[in-house]
Amino acid sequence: IVAHDLSPADASQIQLERIKGFVTDRGGKDSHTSIVAKSLNIPAVLGLGTATIEVKNDDILIVDGSTGTMIINPDEDTLFDYEDRMSRYEDYRAGLLRESHLPAVTRDDVSFNLMANIELVEEIVAAKDYGASDIGLFRTEFLYLDLKRFPTEDELLCKYKELVELMSPNGVTIRTLDINGDKVNPYLTAIEEANPSLGLRAVRFCLENEDIFITQLKAILRAAAFGNIKLLIPMISCVEEIIQVKQVIGKAIIELEQEDKIFNKDIPLGAMIEIPSAVMMAEQLADHVDFFSIGTNDLIQYTMAIDRRNRRVAHLYQALNPAVLKLIKLTYDAARAKNIDLVMCGEMAGEPINIPVLVGMGLSNFSMNSVSIPAVKKLIRNIDTKHAKQVFEKIMTMTNAKEITDTILDEYSDILPLGTTDKKS
Ligand code: PEP
Ligand code: MG
């Protein structure tokens, strides 16, 4: 597919078996469309600017998702070269998969929890094959986008129940609706926003539309009677919001009681930490929740003030920027001080180059696109946490992402997976 733009909803409906790859004029590597492409194992390059003008019907294309390049009508040598690269990559992936069920334990015997981010219930089989222990993030908005209307409580319950039962006895973290931003709801286009990422997105939308929120909360609480569920709230920006959310949960519980429905209200409540204001108030937020989940896709976007879909500013989308690392460290310190659990569920946790840094900082729960789990697990099995801590202390004195990236590449050149050096900035 060569398209001007492809929404996350379009991407989630792609007929996997028929599509070899896609390129778009608009979009960026950390957009939701890109995340969906990764989970579906489809090579994709987004934000090429003029792809739809340059590519003609019947052209032969090479789509290299690992470096973000597209080659139109390659010569024979390039084609052979890429065929060779593809088969080496496939061998490498097959090797990783063979080891994906080994435990995620470092060389010095420290255990890690590697979980999967999924968008569709159908991804569970792949998540288990890739060695995920739990579902650390279930993005619920795709059901709303696919249906093209608001689902009913029973429809939601049916999906969530299927999900928890398939994962049982392991857990599922269900995140409440994160609509708008780049996941614009086609049946809710009443008000166009100039800056959708800064607009009425996620929990802001839910608190404005309490009936829609209560319907989803009731379905989640009912599904929790069938398995191990955690409830996660996206885009929390201040303490009042989480207090308001708890009041709405209280209303959902009263309705369920009045309707005499079976449910479980004793489930952990978490806040996503993906806005710098939430980081700065993390200790106070921790008094109201049972766990934090750091959403680095948005945390980087809002910290660096760049749109995660805009390729023109993609050079500033830096997970290893010292400002981003300091915010993550503050969140980690707050969670520790208040003795609550901490997970990282943004794409940052699935990029091998970031893992030594996060391990060195002290994080131990990572949720990621499930295709990334085997490579991250292999890396963790080769890391020594004491050494990672020393490297972490050294990089925290550095002032830019390039210096940090180069240090990690040098320190870990022998254990970082194939292709990591391509990303050297
Ligand atoms: C994030 O922001 O890091 C995250 C996990 O949520 P999403 O990508 O759905 O915004
Ligand atoms: Mg987010």
Coordinates of N, CA, C and O and ligand atoms in Angstrom, one line a residue, residues 32 175 178 201 234-235 272 274 295 297-299 308, ligand 2:
H32 N 0.5 5.8 16.2 CA -0.2 4.6 16.4 C -0.3 3.7 15.2 O -0.3 2.5 15.3
R175 N -6.4 -0.5 29.6 CA -6.4 0.9 29.7 C -7.7 1.5 29.1 O -8.2 1.1 28.1
D178 N -8.5 5.9 25.1 CA -7.6 7.0 24.7 C -7.9 7.5 23.3 O -7.2 7.3 22.4
R201 N -8.4 14.7 24.7 CA -8.0 13.3 24.4 C -8.1 12.4 25.7 O -8.0 13.0 26.8
P234 N -5.3 6.6 31.1 CA -4.3 7.3 30.3 C -4.3 8.9 30.4 O -5.4 9.4 30.8
M235 N -3.2 9.5 30.1 CA -3.1 11.0 30.0 C -3.5 11.7 31.3 O -4.1 12.8 31.2
M272 N -1.3 6.4 33.9 CA -0.2 6.5 33.0 C 0.5 7.7 33.3 O -0.1 8.8 33.5
E274 N 2.6 10.1 31.4 CA 3.0 10.4 30.0 C 3.0 11.9 29.7 O 3.1 12.3 28.6
G295 N 4.2 6.0 29.9 CA 4.0 5.9 28.5 C 5.0 6.8 27.8 O 4.8 8.0 27.7
N297 N 5.9 7.1 24.7 CA 5.6 7.6 23.4 C 5.1 9.1 23.6 O 5.5 10.0 22.9
D298 N 4.2 9.2 24.5 CA 3.7 10.6 24.8 C 4.6 11.4 25.7 O 4.7 12.6 25.5
L299 N 5.2 10.7 26.6 CA 6.1 11.5 27.5 C 7.2 12.2 26.7 O 7.5 13.4 26.9
R308 N 4.4 13.4 17.7 CA 5.0 12.1 17.4 C 4.7 11.6 16.0 O 5.2 10.6 15.5
Ligands
MG2 MG 0.1 7.5 25.3

